[in-house]
């Protein structure tokens, strides 16, 4: 979904700023992955930038176009990722002008997308062999 060109460096700076205020254990989880260049690149390109596009274009698109873009954006969010991205939807300084006229139902649709995916991961992780590692061992 490359319909909007937003400076990746500005987006990375906003993400880094948000990470500083994340509560534990989200901060540790995200910081560890953010330090890895492949993860950082994939997160910006596949999760953060499409979210910015949906926020920016979502106020002018018709309902069908917005719904199609939401459906095409098939990504899975971990809880820490959702915590990082939520302010980009709700009103972080970086995007306030873009968020200003975004219809409330579209804001809610974006927030639901973060939550829906996060809930699916939580359900799957209870049966995952990685689950014990998150208990601080």
PDB file of C-alpha atoms in Angstrom:
ATOM      1  CA  UNK A   1       0.000   0.000   0.000  1.00  0.00           C
ATOM      2  CA  UNK A   2       2.232   2.796  -1.240  1.00  0.00           C
ATOM      3  CA  UNK A   3      -0.361   5.510  -1.846  1.00  0.00           C
ATOM      4  CA  UNK A   4       1.124   8.186   0.368  1.00  0.00           C
ATOM      5  CA  UNK A   5       4.710   9.289   0.735  1.00  0.00           C
ATOM      6  CA  UNK A   6       5.487  10.139   4.333  1.00  0.00           C
ATOM      7  CA  UNK A   7       9.111  10.634   5.400  1.00  0.00           C
ATOM      8  CA  UNK A   8      10.261   7.372   6.954  1.00  0.00           C
ATOM      9  CA  UNK A   9      12.841   9.196   9.097  1.00  0.00           C
ATOM     10  CA  UNK A  10      10.102  11.291  10.727  1.00  0.00           C
ATOM     11  CA  UNK A  11       8.060   8.193  11.350  1.00  0.00           C
ATOM     12  CA  UNK A  12      11.028   6.371  12.892  1.00  0.00           C
ATOM     13  CA  UNK A  13      11.677   9.377  15.136  1.00  0.00           C
ATOM     14  CA  UNK A  14       8.042   9.368  16.308  1.00  0.00           C
ATOM     15  CA  UNK A  15       8.219   5.623  16.980  1.00  0.00           C
ATOM     16  CA  UNK A  16      11.448   6.035  18.951  1.00  0.00           C
ATOM     17  CA  UNK A  17       9.852   8.841  20.985  1.00  0.00           C
ATOM     18  CA  UNK A  18       6.868   6.628  21.773  1.00  0.00           C
ATOM     19  CA  UNK A  19       9.106   3.705  22.778  1.00  0.00           C
ATOM     20  CA  UNK A  20      10.670   5.884  25.489  1.00  0.00           C
ATOM     21  CA  UNK A  21       7.289   6.143  27.225  1.00  0.00           C
ATOM     22  CA  UNK A  22       6.187   2.516  26.810  1.00  0.00           C
ATOM     23  CA  UNK A  23       5.487   0.619  30.031  1.00  0.00           C
ATOM     24  CA  UNK A  24       7.287  -2.623  30.841  1.00  0.00           C
ATOM     25  CA  UNK A  25       7.357  -5.300  29.425  1.00  0.00           C
ATOM     26  CA  UNK A  26       6.337  -3.678  26.118  1.00  0.00           C
ATOM     27  CA  UNK A  27       9.346  -1.373  26.175  1.00  0.00           C
ATOM     28  CA  UNK A  28      11.854  -4.196  26.522  1.00  0.00           C
ATOM     29  CA  UNK A  29      10.112  -6.378  23.950  1.00  0.00           C
ATOM     30  CA  UNK A  30       9.907  -3.644  21.331  1.00  0.00           C
ATOM     31  CA  UNK A  31      13.359  -2.143  22.014  1.00  0.00           C
ATOM     32  CA  UNK A  32      15.014  -5.532  21.548  1.00  0.00           C
ATOM     33  CA  UNK A  33      13.383  -5.987  18.145  1.00  0.00           C
ATOM     34  CA  UNK A  34      13.669  -2.337  17.057  1.00  0.00           C
ATOM     35  CA  UNK A  35      17.467  -2.635  17.395  1.00  0.00           C
ATOM     36  CA  UNK A  36      17.450  -5.292  14.651  1.00  0.00           C
ATOM     37  CA  UNK A  37      17.643  -3.637  11.243  1.00  0.00           C
ATOM     38  CA  UNK A  38      15.475  -6.193   9.372  1.00  0.00           C
ATOM     39  CA  UNK A  39      12.701  -5.914  11.977  1.00  0.00           C
ATOM     40  CA  UNK A  40      12.872  -2.134  12.033  1.00  0.00           C
ATOM     41  CA  UNK A  41      12.621  -1.935   8.238  1.00  0.00           C
ATOM     42  CA  UNK A  42       9.759  -4.443   8.065  1.00  0.00           C
ATOM     43  CA  UNK A  43       7.871  -2.732  10.915  1.00  0.00           C
ATOM     44  CA  UNK A  44       8.088   0.688   9.271  1.00  0.00           C
ATOM     45  CA  UNK A  45       7.247  -0.560   5.757  1.00  0.00           C
ATOM     46  CA  UNK A  46       4.541  -3.097   6.603  1.00  0.00           C
ATOM     47  CA  UNK A  47       2.895  -1.749   9.732  1.00  0.00           C
ATOM     48  CA  UNK A  48       3.666   1.884  10.533  1.00  0.00           C
ATOM     49  CA  UNK A  49       3.714   3.413   7.036  1.00  0.00           C
ATOM     50  CA  UNK A  50       0.449   1.755   5.924  1.00  0.00           C
ATOM     51  CA  UNK A  51      -1.125   3.003   9.165  1.00  0.00           C
ATOM     52  CA  UNK A  52       0.000   6.546   8.392  1.00  0.00           C
ATOM     53  CA  UNK A  53      -1.412   6.138   4.881  1.00  0.00           C
ATOM     54  CA  UNK A  54      -4.761   4.997   6.249  1.00  0.00           C
ATOM     55  CA  UNK A  55      -4.865   7.933   8.672  1.00  0.00           C
ATOM     56  CA  UNK A  56      -3.853  10.464   6.012  1.00  0.00           C
ATOM     57  CA  UNK A  57      -6.033   9.182   3.197  1.00  0.00           C
ATOM     58  CA  UNK A  58      -8.845   7.846   5.380  1.00  0.00           C
ATOM     59  CA  UNK A  59     -10.498  11.227   5.753  1.00  0.00           C
ATOM     60  CA  UNK A  60     -10.951  11.704   1.992  1.00  0.00           C
ATOM     61  CA  UNK A  61     -11.527   8.151   0.772  1.00  0.00           C
ATOM     62  CA  UNK A  62     -15.054   6.856   0.306  1.00  0.00           C
ATOM     63  CA  UNK A  63     -16.174   3.995   2.537  1.00  0.00           C
ATOM     64  CA  UNK A  64     -15.516   1.300  -0.070  1.00  0.00           C
ATOM     65  CA  UNK A  65     -11.948   2.454  -0.725  1.00  0.00           C
ATOM     66  CA  UNK A  66     -11.198   2.690   2.991  1.00  0.00           C
ATOM     67  CA  UNK A  67     -12.678  -0.768   3.639  1.00  0.00           C
ATOM     68  CA  UNK A  68     -10.677  -2.250   0.758  1.00  0.00           C
ATOM     69  CA  UNK A  69      -7.436  -0.690   2.024  1.00  0.00           C
ATOM     70  CA  UNK A  70      -8.133  -2.023   5.526  1.00  0.00           C
ATOM     71  CA  UNK A  71      -8.735  -5.504   4.133  1.00  0.00           C
ATOM     72  CA  UNK A  72      -5.578  -5.372   1.986  1.00  0.00           C
ATOM     73  CA  UNK A  73      -3.511  -4.406   5.041  1.00  0.00           C
ATOM     74  CA  UNK A  74      -3.080  -7.944   6.289  1.00  0.00           C
ATOM     75  CA  UNK A  75      -0.583  -7.742   9.131  1.00  0.00           C
ATOM     76  CA  UNK A  76      -0.384  -9.172  12.625  1.00  0.00           C
ATOM     77  CA  UNK A  77       0.329  -6.914  15.583  1.00  0.00           C
ATOM     78  CA  UNK A  78       1.994  -7.938  18.784  1.00  0.00           C
ATOM     79  CA  UNK A  79       0.769  -6.158  21.884  1.00  0.00           C
ATOM     80  CA  UNK A  80       3.880  -3.967  22.146  1.00  0.00           C
ATOM     81  CA  UNK A  81       3.558  -2.968  18.477  1.00  0.00           C
ATOM     82  CA  UNK A  82      -0.051  -1.962  19.029  1.00  0.00           C
ATOM     83  CA  UNK A  83       1.028   0.146  22.013  1.00  0.00           C
ATOM     84  CA  UNK A  84       3.608   1.895  19.828  1.00  0.00           C
ATOM     85  CA  UNK A  85       1.173   2.563  16.967  1.00  0.00           C
ATOM     86  CA  UNK A  86      -1.963   3.510  18.913  1.00  0.00           C
ATOM     87  CA  UNK A  87      -0.870   7.155  19.467  1.00  0.00           C
ATOM     88  CA  UNK A  88      -0.397   7.557  15.718  1.00  0.00           C
ATOM     89  CA  UNK A  89      -4.130   6.944  15.393  1.00  0.00           C
ATOM     90  CA  UNK A  90      -5.304   8.774  18.488  1.00  0.00           C
ATOM     91  CA  UNK A  91      -3.329  11.997  18.272  1.00  0.00           C
ATOM     92  CA  UNK A  92       0.436  12.093  18.538  1.00  0.00           C
ATOM     93  CA  UNK A  93       2.121  15.380  17.650  1.00  0.00           C
ATOM     94  CA  UNK A  94       3.590  13.981  14.431  1.00  0.00           C
ATOM     95  CA  UNK A  95       0.240  13.350  12.821  1.00  0.00           C
ATOM     96  CA  UNK A  96      -2.170  15.775  14.490  1.00  0.00           C
ATOM     97  CA  UNK A  97      -2.941  17.650  11.282  1.00  0.00           C
ATOM     98  CA  UNK A  98      -3.586  14.428   9.401  1.00  0.00           C
ATOM     99  CA  UNK A  99      -5.739  13.059  12.211  1.00  0.00           C
ATOM    100  CA  UNK A 100      -7.764  16.225  12.567  1.00  0.00           C
ATOM    101  CA  UNK A 101     -10.586  15.388  10.136  1.00  0.00           C
ATOM    102  CA  UNK A 102     -10.441  11.602  10.281  1.00  0.00           C
ATOM    103  CA  UNK A 103     -14.011  10.373  10.908  1.00  0.00           C
ATOM    104  CA  UNK A 104     -14.415   8.783  14.369  1.00  0.00           C
ATOM    105  CA  UNK A 105     -15.705   5.522  12.892  1.00  0.00           C
ATOM    106  CA  UNK A 106     -12.500   5.178  10.867  1.00  0.00           C
ATOM    107  CA  UNK A 107     -10.380   5.933  13.930  1.00  0.00           C
ATOM    108  CA  UNK A 108     -12.272   3.162  15.704  1.00  0.00           C
ATOM    109  CA  UNK A 109     -11.810   0.802  12.746  1.00  0.00           C
ATOM    110  CA  UNK A 110      -8.034   1.349  12.882  1.00  0.00           C
ATOM    111  CA  UNK A 111      -7.952   0.832  16.659  1.00  0.00           C
ATOM    112  CA  UNK A 112     -10.046  -2.313  16.253  1.00  0.00           C
ATOM    113  CA  UNK A 113      -7.575  -3.606  13.673  1.00  0.00           C
ATOM    114  CA  UNK A 114      -4.746  -3.288  16.206  1.00  0.00           C
ATOM    115  CA  UNK A 115      -6.787  -4.982  18.924  1.00  0.00           C
ATOM    116  CA  UNK A 116      -8.228  -7.731  16.739  1.00  0.00           C
ATOM    117  CA  UNK A 117      -4.827  -8.870  15.575  1.00  0.00           C
ATOM    118  CA  UNK A 118      -3.370  -8.589  19.072  1.00  0.00           C
ATOM    119  CA  UNK A 119      -6.180 -10.744  20.503  1.00  0.00           C
ATOM    120  CA  UNK A 120      -5.563 -13.381  17.832  1.00  0.00           C
ATOM    121  CA  UNK A 121      -1.876 -13.541  18.769  1.00  0.00           C
ATOM    122  CA  UNK A 122      -2.678 -13.766  22.477  1.00  0.00           C
ATOM    123  CA  UNK A 123      -4.958 -16.720  21.833  1.00  0.00           C
ATOM    124  CA  UNK A 124      -2.330 -18.427  19.673  1.00  0.00           C
ATOM    125  CA  UNK A 125       0.543 -17.736  22.081  1.00  0.00           C
ATOM    126  CA  UNK A 126      -1.151 -19.615  24.928  1.00  0.00           C
ATOM    127  CA  UNK A 127      -0.485 -22.810  22.971  1.00  0.00           C
ATOM    128  CA  UNK A 128       2.922 -21.695  21.697  1.00  0.00           C
ATOM    129  CA  UNK A 129       6.149 -23.262  23.039  1.00  0.00           C
ATOM    130  CA  UNK A 130       7.517 -19.711  23.405  1.00  0.00           C
ATOM    131  CA  UNK A 131       4.978 -18.806  26.092  1.00  0.00           C
ATOM    132  CA  UNK A 132       7.151 -19.947  29.074  1.00  0.00           C
ATOM    133  CA  UNK A 133      10.026 -17.692  27.959  1.00  0.00           C
ATOM    134  CA  UNK A 134       7.886 -14.622  28.609  1.00  0.00           C
ATOM    135  CA  UNK A 135       7.617 -15.485  32.307  1.00  0.00           C
ATOM    136  CA  UNK A 136      10.962 -13.849  33.055  1.00  0.00           C
ATOM    137  CA  UNK A 137      13.148 -16.952  33.172  1.00  0.00           C
TER     138      UNK A 137
END
